[in-house]
Amino acid sequence: MRVRVEAAREAFTRLYGPGEVRLFFAPGRVNLIGEHTDYTGGYVFPAALTLGTWAALRPRKDGVFRLVSTRFAKGARFTRNEVRFRREEGWANFPKGMIRELAESGARLPGADILYFGDLPPGAGLSSSASLGLVTGVALSALEDRKPTMLDLIQMVRRAENRFIGVQCGIMDPFASGMGKAGHAILLHCRRLEYHHVPLNLGDYRLLIIHTNKARDLAESKYNERRRECREGFHQLRQQLPEATDLGGVGEEAWQEAQDAVKSPRLRKRLAHVITENARVLQSEQALKAGDLHRFGELMKASHRSLRENYEVTGRELDALFDAAIQVPGCIGARMTGAGFGGCTVNLVHREAVKSFRQRVGEQYFAETGRQAVFHATAIGDGAREIREGEEREWQCW
Ligand code: GLA
């Protein structure tokens, strides 16, 4: 990584001229369990990755923003008074949405030249967009006298995606990116925004992320459809449970008694997923605390099956990866992670089995789908921050 950081400083200087450069980072995330629960006010259990988005920044004084990415050909230039969504500007709309939020919060916004670079595979469901928004927020708020808190920035990223980009996502992705801690997962209650870090003592096991190499084309429309279904199902459920304030707060027992209030079998399946998934998150935390990795792995598998059968967001590729993974000795847990319809799975694999796991899953996946699976050995890293001199050295292993 060090090489890439130095290369980015050089690239920044080539692009914008010599002078001081500050560096900021916001990680991507993997969700270990608790999928499609955040927008119902339930529990999630994500962790920040060491992969993410960097921003090299130099402040300006004229209120102008120039944004360039090493990944995409087209950049953007605008002033703080003309921050508008422009479809043709693609990726740059994410930082723009964040700048709009900062402006609305009263930030001074003196302007900046920014060069973005990153090592998250785009479109893999590892939160490249949340990390792009958050790194912009962290970098630009470093120039302000009155700095927003990390929680403020996290909420701004979510609002920017909801209002500026038009994606109705929940709070999980920016929260994991902002509050991550190396070696820990985050147990977050998404309505109360209460959280704590849980040490990931995985012993001889490793977390492997596998990318299906499939574009998540249905993700957006189906995502919004699932959100609607949850709202509708919950509305019906409340006939039996009038005191319930949100779906995330409905426990399994109450559900057993009240589920007949939901007339449509399709909506019943959606709600059954959310309610059982919330319970699995809490059980996972207990299993990890007790050092029972096999139990945690079983909960991961149950989560995938529920996302496949009840929530119907997996699809052929994610299911092929899951089915191949759980047959390999040494793999004790697997599930899709993120919104679904493509993207990645996360797998819990004994370190001695990693090599055979990669080979067997790769072969079987290719035989079934004609696609090459991409494997990412992950480390769980810290949340968004400014990168100081010297910290770069820690990244050499990447
Ligand atoms: C996407 C959204 C998150 C969350 C997950 C599903 O990643 O951005 O808010 O809803 O899907 O768990």
Short mmCIF file of C-alpha atoms and ligand atoms in Angstrom, two decimals:
data_model
loop_
_atom_site.label_atom_id
_atom_site.label_comp_id
_atom_site.label_asym_id
_atom_site.label_seq_id
_atom_site.Cartn_x
_atom_site.Cartn_y
_atom_site.Cartn_z
CA MET A 1 0.00 0.00 0.00
CA ARG A 2 2.83 2.35 0.84
CA VAL A 3 3.88 2.47 -2.75
CA ARG A 4 0.39 3.40 -3.82
CA VAL A 5 0.13 6.16 -1.20
CA GLU A 6 3.39 7.70 -2.39
CA ALA A 7 2.27 7.33 -5.97
CA ALA A 8 -0.92 9.17 -5.07
CA ARG A 9 1.01 12.08 -3.57
CA GLU A 10 3.03 12.25 -6.76
CA ALA A 11 -0.05 11.98 -8.92
CA PHE A 12 -1.67 14.78 -6.90
CA THR A 13 1.36 17.03 -7.46
CA ARG A 14 1.44 16.24 -11.17
CA LEU A 15 -2.23 17.09 -11.43
CA TYR A 16 -2.56 20.14 -9.19
CA GLY A 17 1.04 21.39 -8.83
CA PRO A 18 3.51 21.30 -5.91
CA GLY A 19 2.56 22.14 -2.33
CA GLU A 20 1.29 20.50 0.81
CA VAL A 21 -1.07 17.51 0.49
CA ARG A 22 -3.20 15.98 3.25
CA LEU A 23 -4.41 12.39 3.04
CA PHE A 24 -7.65 10.90 4.33
CA PHE A 25 -9.09 7.41 4.27
CA ALA A 26 -12.53 5.83 4.69
CA PRO A 27 -12.82 2.04 4.60
CA GLY A 28 -15.30 -0.24 2.87
CA ARG A 29 -17.21 -2.72 5.00
CA VAL A 30 -18.24 -6.31 5.12
CA ASN A 31 -21.45 -7.16 6.94
CA LEU A 32 -20.95 -10.37 8.92
CA ILE A 33 -24.63 -10.88 9.61
CA GLY A 34 -27.82 -8.80 9.88
CA GLU A 35 -28.81 -8.21 6.27
CA HIS A 36 -31.70 -6.02 5.17
CA THR A 37 -32.40 -5.15 8.79
CA ASP A 38 -30.94 -1.65 9.07
CA TYR A 39 -33.82 0.18 7.37
CA THR A 40 -36.34 -1.55 9.61
CA GLY A 41 -34.61 -0.25 12.75
CA GLY A 42 -33.02 -3.59 13.64
CA TYR A 43 -29.54 -4.93 14.32
CA VAL A 44 -26.52 -5.25 12.02
CA PHE A 45 -23.04 -6.65 12.61
CA PRO A 46 -20.59 -5.16 10.09
CA ALA A 47 -16.85 -4.57 10.22
CA ALA A 48 -14.62 -2.05 8.43
CA LEU A 49 -12.07 -3.38 5.95
CA THR A 50 -8.51 -2.29 5.33
CA LEU A 51 -9.60 -1.71 1.72
CA GLY A 52 -11.28 1.60 1.02
CA THR A 53 -11.15 5.05 -0.55
CA TRP A 54 -8.39 7.64 -0.07
CA ALA A 55 -8.63 11.35 -0.71
CA ALA A 56 -5.55 13.50 -1.23
CA LEU A 57 -6.58 17.09 -0.59
CA ARG A 58 -5.30 20.64 -0.75
CA PRO A 59 -7.58 23.48 0.38
CA ARG A 60 -8.39 26.45 -1.85
CA LYS A 61 -9.68 29.87 -0.90
CA ASP A 62 -12.08 30.63 -3.75
CA GLY A 63 -14.95 28.21 -2.99
CA VAL A 64 -14.09 26.08 -6.05
CA PHE A 65 -14.00 22.27 -5.92
CA ARG A 66 -12.03 20.21 -8.41
CA LEU A 67 -12.54 16.47 -8.06
CA VAL A 68 -10.53 13.83 -9.93
CA SER A 69 -10.38 10.07 -9.44
CA THR A 70 -7.58 7.75 -10.56
CA ARG A 71 -10.32 5.24 -11.39
CA PHE A 72 -12.56 7.20 -13.72
CA ALA A 73 -11.75 9.30 -16.74
CA LYS A 74 -14.14 12.15 -16.00
CA GLY A 75 -13.76 14.58 -13.08
CA ALA A 76 -15.90 17.49 -11.89
CA ARG A 77 -15.42 21.21 -11.24
CA PHE A 78 -17.98 23.41 -9.51
CA THR A 79 -18.31 26.10 -6.86
CA ARG A 80 -19.89 25.70 -3.46
CA ASN A 81 -22.92 27.66 -4.68
CA GLU A 82 -23.66 25.38 -7.62
CA VAL A 83 -23.62 21.84 -6.25
CA ARG A 84 -26.01 20.01 -8.56
CA PHE A 85 -26.62 16.37 -9.36
CA ARG A 86 -25.45 15.64 -12.91
CA ARG A 87 -25.99 12.11 -14.13
CA GLU A 88 -23.11 12.38 -16.61
CA GLU A 89 -20.73 13.10 -13.73
CA GLY A 90 -21.30 9.59 -12.33
CA TRP A 91 -19.07 8.90 -9.30
CA ALA A 92 -18.52 12.62 -8.56
CA ASN A 93 -22.15 12.92 -7.45
CA PHE A 94 -21.31 11.07 -4.23
CA PRO A 95 -18.77 13.66 -3.03
CA LYS A 96 -21.08 16.39 -4.32
CA GLY A 97 -23.97 15.07 -2.25
CA MET A 98 -21.72 15.20 0.79
CA ILE A 99 -20.63 18.77 0.01
CA ARG A 100 -24.30 19.75 -0.23
CA GLU A 101 -24.94 18.21 3.20
CA LEU A 102 -21.93 19.99 4.70
CA ALA A 103 -23.14 23.29 3.22
CA GLU A 104 -26.60 22.77 4.73
CA SER A 105 -25.01 22.08 8.11
CA GLY A 106 -23.40 25.53 8.00
CA ALA A 107 -19.86 24.55 6.93
CA ARG A 108 -17.69 27.38 5.57
CA LEU A 109 -16.37 25.26 2.64
CA PRO A 110 -13.38 27.24 1.38
CA GLY A 111 -13.05 24.92 -1.66
CA ALA A 112 -10.50 22.18 -2.37
CA ASP A 113 -8.60 20.23 -4.98
CA ILE A 114 -9.09 16.52 -4.35
CA LEU A 115 -7.67 13.39 -5.93
CA TYR A 116 -9.43 10.15 -5.01
CA PHE A 117 -7.97 6.69 -5.24
CA GLY A 118 -8.99 3.39 -3.78
CA ASP A 119 -8.69 -0.35 -3.77
CA LEU A 120 -12.27 -1.46 -3.19
CA PRO A 121 -13.62 -3.35 -6.16
CA PRO A 122 -16.40 -1.03 -7.46
CA GLY A 123 -19.90 -2.48 -7.57
CA ALA A 124 -18.91 -5.41 -5.35
CA GLY A 125 -21.26 -4.44 -2.53
CA LEU A 126 -18.41 -3.55 -0.16
CA SER A 127 -19.62 0.05 0.24
CA SER A 128 -17.38 1.88 -2.17
CA SER A 129 -19.99 4.65 -2.42
CA ALA A 130 -20.37 5.16 1.34
CA SER A 131 -16.59 5.26 1.71
CA LEU A 132 -16.36 7.84 -1.09
CA GLY A 133 -18.95 10.03 0.59
CA LEU A 134 -17.45 9.65 4.04
CA VAL A 135 -13.85 10.28 3.02
CA THR A 136 -15.05 13.51 1.42
CA GLY A 137 -16.81 14.52 4.63
CA VAL A 138 -13.85 13.69 6.86
CA ALA A 139 -11.41 15.51 4.55
CA LEU A 140 -13.48 18.67 4.09
CA SER A 141 -14.51 18.95 7.71
CA ALA A 142 -10.79 18.95 8.63
CA LEU A 143 -10.74 22.42 7.04
CA GLU A 144 -13.57 23.73 9.22
CA ASP A 145 -13.28 25.53 12.55
CA ARG A 146 -16.48 23.94 13.81
CA LYS A 147 -15.99 20.27 12.98
CA PRO A 148 -18.96 17.92 12.78
CA THR A 149 -18.70 14.71 14.83
CA MET A 150 -18.17 11.38 13.08
CA LEU A 151 -21.80 10.51 13.80
CA ASP A 152 -22.90 13.76 12.12
CA LEU A 153 -20.83 12.86 9.06
CA ILE A 154 -22.23 9.32 8.97
CA GLN A 155 -25.77 10.68 8.98
CA MET A 156 -24.88 13.16 6.26
CA VAL A 157 -23.57 10.36 4.02
CA ARG A 158 -26.82 8.51 4.42
CA ARG A 159 -28.92 11.59 3.75
CA ALA A 160 -26.79 12.43 0.71
CA GLU A 161 -27.43 8.96 -0.73
CA ASN A 162 -31.15 9.19 0.05
CA ARG A 163 -31.75 12.74 -1.16
CA PHE A 164 -29.02 13.65 -3.64
CA ILE A 165 -28.36 10.26 -5.26
CA GLY A 166 -31.86 8.86 -4.73
CA VAL A 167 -30.92 5.48 -3.23
CA GLN A 168 -33.00 4.61 -0.18
CA CYS A 169 -30.19 2.83 1.71
CA GLY A 170 -29.94 2.50 5.49
CA ILE A 171 -27.28 3.70 7.92
CA MET A 172 -25.17 0.54 8.12
CA ASP A 173 -22.55 1.26 5.45
CA PRO A 174 -21.39 4.74 6.48
CA PHE A 175 -21.65 3.73 10.14
CA ALA A 176 -19.28 0.79 9.65
CA SER A 177 -16.92 2.97 7.63
CA GLY A 178 -16.88 5.67 10.28
CA MET A 179 -16.87 3.63 13.48
CA GLY A 180 -14.76 0.62 12.45
CA LYS A 181 -12.05 -0.70 14.74
CA ALA A 182 -9.24 -3.06 13.73
CA GLY A 183 -9.95 -6.66 14.73
CA HIS A 184 -13.53 -5.86 15.81
CA ALA A 185 -17.05 -6.04 14.41
CA ILE A 186 -19.68 -3.45 15.33
CA LEU A 187 -22.96 -4.47 16.89
CA LEU A 188 -25.27 -1.62 15.96
CA HIS A 189 -28.92 -1.01 16.72
CA CYS A 190 -29.96 1.03 13.72
CA ARG A 191 -32.84 3.00 15.21
CA ARG A 192 -31.27 3.93 18.53
CA LEU A 193 -27.81 4.18 16.94
CA GLU A 194 -26.39 2.44 19.99
CA TYR A 195 -23.37 0.32 19.28
CA HIS A 196 -20.40 -1.48 20.72
CA HIS A 197 -17.35 -3.20 19.31
CA VAL A 198 -17.07 -6.98 19.56
CA PRO A 199 -13.60 -8.54 19.27
CA LEU A 200 -13.35 -10.92 16.33
CA ASN A 201 -11.34 -13.71 17.90
CA LEU A 202 -11.36 -16.08 14.96
CA GLY A 203 -8.47 -18.27 16.11
CA ASP A 204 -7.45 -20.52 13.24
CA TYR A 205 -10.25 -19.27 11.01
CA ARG A 206 -10.04 -16.60 8.34
CA LEU A 207 -12.67 -14.40 6.75
CA LEU A 208 -12.60 -14.63 2.98
CA ILE A 209 -14.61 -12.40 0.72
CA ILE A 210 -15.52 -13.73 -2.70
CA HIS A 211 -16.82 -11.50 -5.44
CA THR A 212 -19.30 -13.07 -7.86
CA ASN A 213 -18.02 -10.83 -10.62
CA LYS A 214 -21.61 -10.08 -11.45
CA ALA A 215 -22.93 -6.54 -11.79
CA ARG A 216 -25.63 -5.80 -9.24
CA ASP A 217 -28.06 -4.70 -11.90
CA LEU A 218 -31.30 -5.41 -10.06
CA ALA A 219 -29.99 -4.23 -6.73
CA GLU A 220 -31.46 -0.75 -6.76
CA SER A 221 -34.97 -1.46 -7.96
CA LYS A 222 -35.37 -4.63 -5.89
CA TYR A 223 -33.89 -2.91 -2.86
CA ASN A 224 -36.54 -0.22 -2.94
CA GLU A 225 -39.20 -2.88 -3.58
CA ARG A 226 -38.13 -4.81 -0.45
CA ARG A 227 -38.30 -1.62 1.59
CA ARG A 228 -41.85 -1.06 0.38
CA GLU A 229 -42.79 -4.65 1.16
CA CYS A 230 -41.48 -4.31 4.71
CA ARG A 231 -43.47 -1.12 5.23
CA GLU A 232 -46.63 -2.71 3.89
CA GLY A 233 -46.18 -5.94 5.85
CA PHE A 234 -45.48 -4.04 9.05
CA HIS A 235 -48.58 -1.92 8.52
CA GLN A 236 -50.68 -5.12 8.43
CA LEU A 237 -48.83 -6.65 11.39
CA ARG A 238 -49.67 -3.64 13.52
CA GLN A 239 -53.35 -4.59 13.45
CA GLN A 240 -52.31 -7.35 15.86
CA LEU A 241 -49.39 -5.51 17.48
CA PRO A 242 -50.57 -1.89 17.77
CA GLU A 243 -47.85 -1.04 20.28
CA ALA A 244 -45.00 -1.96 17.89
CA THR A 245 -43.16 1.14 16.66
CA ASP A 246 -40.97 -0.49 14.03
CA LEU A 247 -40.39 -3.87 12.48
CA GLY A 248 -36.91 -4.12 13.96
CA GLY A 249 -38.45 -4.09 17.43
CA VAL A 250 -40.73 -7.11 16.85
CA GLY A 251 -39.38 -10.22 18.59
CA GLU A 252 -39.75 -13.82 17.42
CA GLU A 253 -42.41 -14.71 19.99
CA ALA A 254 -44.61 -11.75 19.16
CA TRP A 255 -44.19 -12.62 15.50
CA GLN A 256 -45.30 -16.22 16.04
CA GLU A 257 -48.50 -15.02 17.63
CA ALA A 258 -49.29 -12.13 15.31
CA GLN A 259 -48.10 -13.26 11.88
CA ASP A 260 -51.57 -14.24 10.64
CA ALA A 261 -52.38 -10.53 10.51
CA VAL A 262 -50.14 -10.37 7.44
CA LYS A 263 -52.33 -11.76 4.71
CA SER A 264 -50.00 -12.06 1.75
CA PRO A 265 -47.61 -15.07 1.92
CA ARG A 266 -44.98 -12.99 0.11
CA LEU A 267 -45.06 -10.24 2.73
CA ARG A 268 -45.07 -12.85 5.52
CA LYS A 269 -41.84 -14.28 4.12
CA ARG A 270 -40.21 -10.84 3.96
CA LEU A 271 -41.09 -10.08 7.56
CA ALA A 272 -40.06 -13.54 8.72
CA HIS A 273 -36.61 -12.87 7.31
CA VAL A 274 -36.19 -9.53 9.05
CA ILE A 275 -37.41 -10.81 12.41
CA THR A 276 -35.36 -14.02 12.43
CA GLU A 277 -32.30 -12.18 11.08
CA ASN A 278 -32.40 -9.74 13.99
CA ALA A 279 -32.40 -12.67 16.39
CA ARG A 280 -29.46 -14.24 14.51
CA VAL A 281 -27.40 -11.07 14.95
CA LEU A 282 -27.76 -11.19 18.73
CA GLN A 283 -27.10 -14.94 18.78
CA SER A 284 -23.97 -14.37 16.69
CA GLU A 285 -22.62 -11.91 19.18
CA GLN A 286 -23.18 -14.43 21.96
CA ALA A 287 -21.52 -17.21 19.94
CA LEU A 288 -18.47 -15.05 19.24
CA LYS A 289 -18.19 -14.01 22.87
CA ALA A 290 -18.31 -17.66 23.89
CA GLY A 291 -15.67 -18.53 21.27
CA ASP A 292 -18.17 -20.82 19.51
CA LEU A 293 -17.18 -20.23 15.89
CA HIS A 294 -19.08 -23.26 14.65
CA ARG A 295 -22.30 -21.81 16.00
CA PHE A 296 -21.52 -18.45 14.41
CA GLY A 297 -20.87 -20.24 11.11
CA GLU A 298 -24.23 -22.03 11.33
CA LEU A 299 -25.97 -18.69 11.90
CA MET A 300 -24.25 -17.27 8.81
CA LYS A 301 -25.57 -20.18 6.74
CA ALA A 302 -29.08 -19.77 8.17
CA SER A 303 -28.91 -16.09 7.25
CA HIS A 304 -28.05 -16.90 3.63
CA ARG A 305 -30.86 -19.44 3.39
CA SER A 306 -33.35 -16.94 4.75
CA LEU A 307 -32.13 -14.29 2.29
CA ARG A 308 -32.53 -16.84 -0.50
CA GLU A 309 -35.90 -18.32 0.43
CA ASN A 310 -37.70 -15.61 2.35
CA TYR A 311 -36.21 -12.35 1.18
CA GLU A 312 -35.32 -13.51 -2.34
CA VAL A 313 -32.32 -11.25 -2.87
CA THR A 314 -29.54 -13.77 -3.56
CA GLY A 315 -29.75 -14.91 -7.19
CA ARG A 316 -27.95 -17.60 -9.13
CA GLU A 317 -24.37 -16.40 -8.67
CA LEU A 318 -24.47 -15.79 -4.92
CA ASP A 319 -26.23 -19.12 -4.40
CA ALA A 320 -23.65 -20.93 -6.54
CA LEU A 321 -20.83 -19.48 -4.42
CA PHE A 322 -22.65 -20.35 -1.21
CA ASP A 323 -23.46 -23.92 -2.28
CA ALA A 324 -19.87 -24.51 -3.40
CA ALA A 325 -18.38 -23.02 -0.23
CA ILE A 326 -20.32 -24.99 2.36
CA GLN A 327 -19.30 -28.30 0.77
CA VAL A 328 -15.57 -27.68 1.29
CA PRO A 329 -14.17 -29.19 4.50
CA GLY A 330 -12.81 -26.42 6.71
CA CYS A 331 -15.46 -23.91 5.67
CA ILE A 332 -17.77 -23.53 8.65
CA GLY A 333 -19.79 -20.48 7.58
CA ALA A 334 -20.80 -18.61 4.43
CA ARG A 335 -23.38 -16.07 3.34
CA MET A 336 -24.02 -13.25 0.92
CA THR A 337 -23.11 -9.81 2.26
CA GLY A 338 -24.60 -6.43 1.32
CA ALA A 339 -27.74 -5.76 -0.68
CA GLY A 340 -27.58 -8.95 -2.82
CA PHE A 341 -28.30 -9.63 -6.52
CA GLY A 342 -24.59 -10.06 -7.15
CA GLY A 343 -21.76 -8.61 -5.12
CA CYS A 344 -19.91 -10.75 -2.57
CA THR A 345 -20.14 -13.61 -0.13
CA VAL A 346 -18.26 -13.73 3.18
CA ASN A 347 -16.85 -17.08 4.29
CA LEU A 348 -15.36 -18.45 7.49
CA VAL A 349 -12.60 -20.88 6.54
CA HIS A 350 -9.91 -22.75 8.51
CA ARG A 351 -6.52 -21.30 7.64
CA GLU A 352 -5.18 -24.69 6.53
CA ALA A 353 -8.11 -25.14 4.17
CA VAL A 354 -7.87 -21.72 2.48
CA LYS A 355 -5.90 -22.95 -0.51
CA SER A 356 -8.12 -25.92 -1.32
CA PHE A 357 -11.17 -23.78 -0.60
CA ARG A 358 -10.16 -21.20 -3.18
CA GLN A 359 -9.46 -23.84 -5.76
CA ARG A 360 -12.59 -25.88 -5.27
CA VAL A 361 -14.98 -22.97 -4.95
CA GLY A 362 -13.39 -21.22 -7.94
CA GLU A 363 -13.70 -24.32 -10.13
CA GLN A 364 -17.23 -25.20 -9.15
CA TYR A 365 -18.40 -21.61 -9.50
CA PHE A 366 -16.90 -21.35 -12.95
CA ALA A 367 -18.43 -24.67 -14.02
CA GLU A 368 -21.86 -23.49 -12.93
CA THR A 369 -21.88 -19.87 -14.01
CA GLY A 370 -19.04 -19.41 -16.52
CA ARG A 371 -17.68 -16.60 -14.33
CA GLN A 372 -14.37 -16.25 -12.50
CA ALA A 373 -14.78 -15.74 -8.77
CA VAL A 374 -12.46 -13.11 -7.29
CA PHE A 375 -11.06 -13.83 -3.83
CA HIS A 376 -10.15 -11.11 -1.35
CA ALA A 377 -8.21 -12.00 1.78
CA THR A 378 -9.42 -9.33 4.18
CA ALA A 379 -8.24 -7.71 7.30
CA ILE A 380 -10.61 -5.83 9.57
CA GLY A 381 -9.32 -2.29 9.95
CA ASP A 382 -10.03 1.06 11.62
CA GLY A 383 -12.65 3.59 10.65
CA ALA A 384 -12.36 6.80 8.60
CA ARG A 385 -9.53 9.16 9.54
CA GLU A 386 -6.72 11.41 8.41
CA ILE A 387 -3.63 9.41 7.48
CA ARG A 388 -0.58 10.78 9.25
CA GLU A 389 3.02 10.31 8.20
CA GLY A 390 4.25 6.96 9.44
CA GLU A 391 0.86 5.27 9.42
CA GLU A 392 1.51 4.37 5.82
CA ARG A 393 4.11 1.89 6.94
CA GLU A 394 1.48 -0.32 8.59
CA TRP A 395 -0.14 -0.92 5.25
CA GLN A 396 2.84 -2.49 3.58
CA CYS A 397 1.32 -5.96 3.79
CA TRP A 398 -1.36 -4.79 1.36
C1 GLA B 1 -26.96 -2.03 1.22
C2 GLA B 1 -27.45 -0.77 1.93
C3 GLA B 1 -27.43 -0.98 3.46
C4 GLA B 1 -28.17 -2.27 3.85
C5 GLA B 1 -27.69 -3.45 2.99
C6 GLA B 1 -28.50 -4.70 3.22
O1 GLA B 1 -25.62 -2.24 1.50
O2 GLA B 1 -26.64 0.33 1.62
O3 GLA B 1 -28.00 0.13 4.10
O4 GLA B 1 -29.55 -2.11 3.77
O5 GLA B 1 -27.74 -3.16 1.61
O6 GLA B 1 -28.30 -5.17 4.52
#
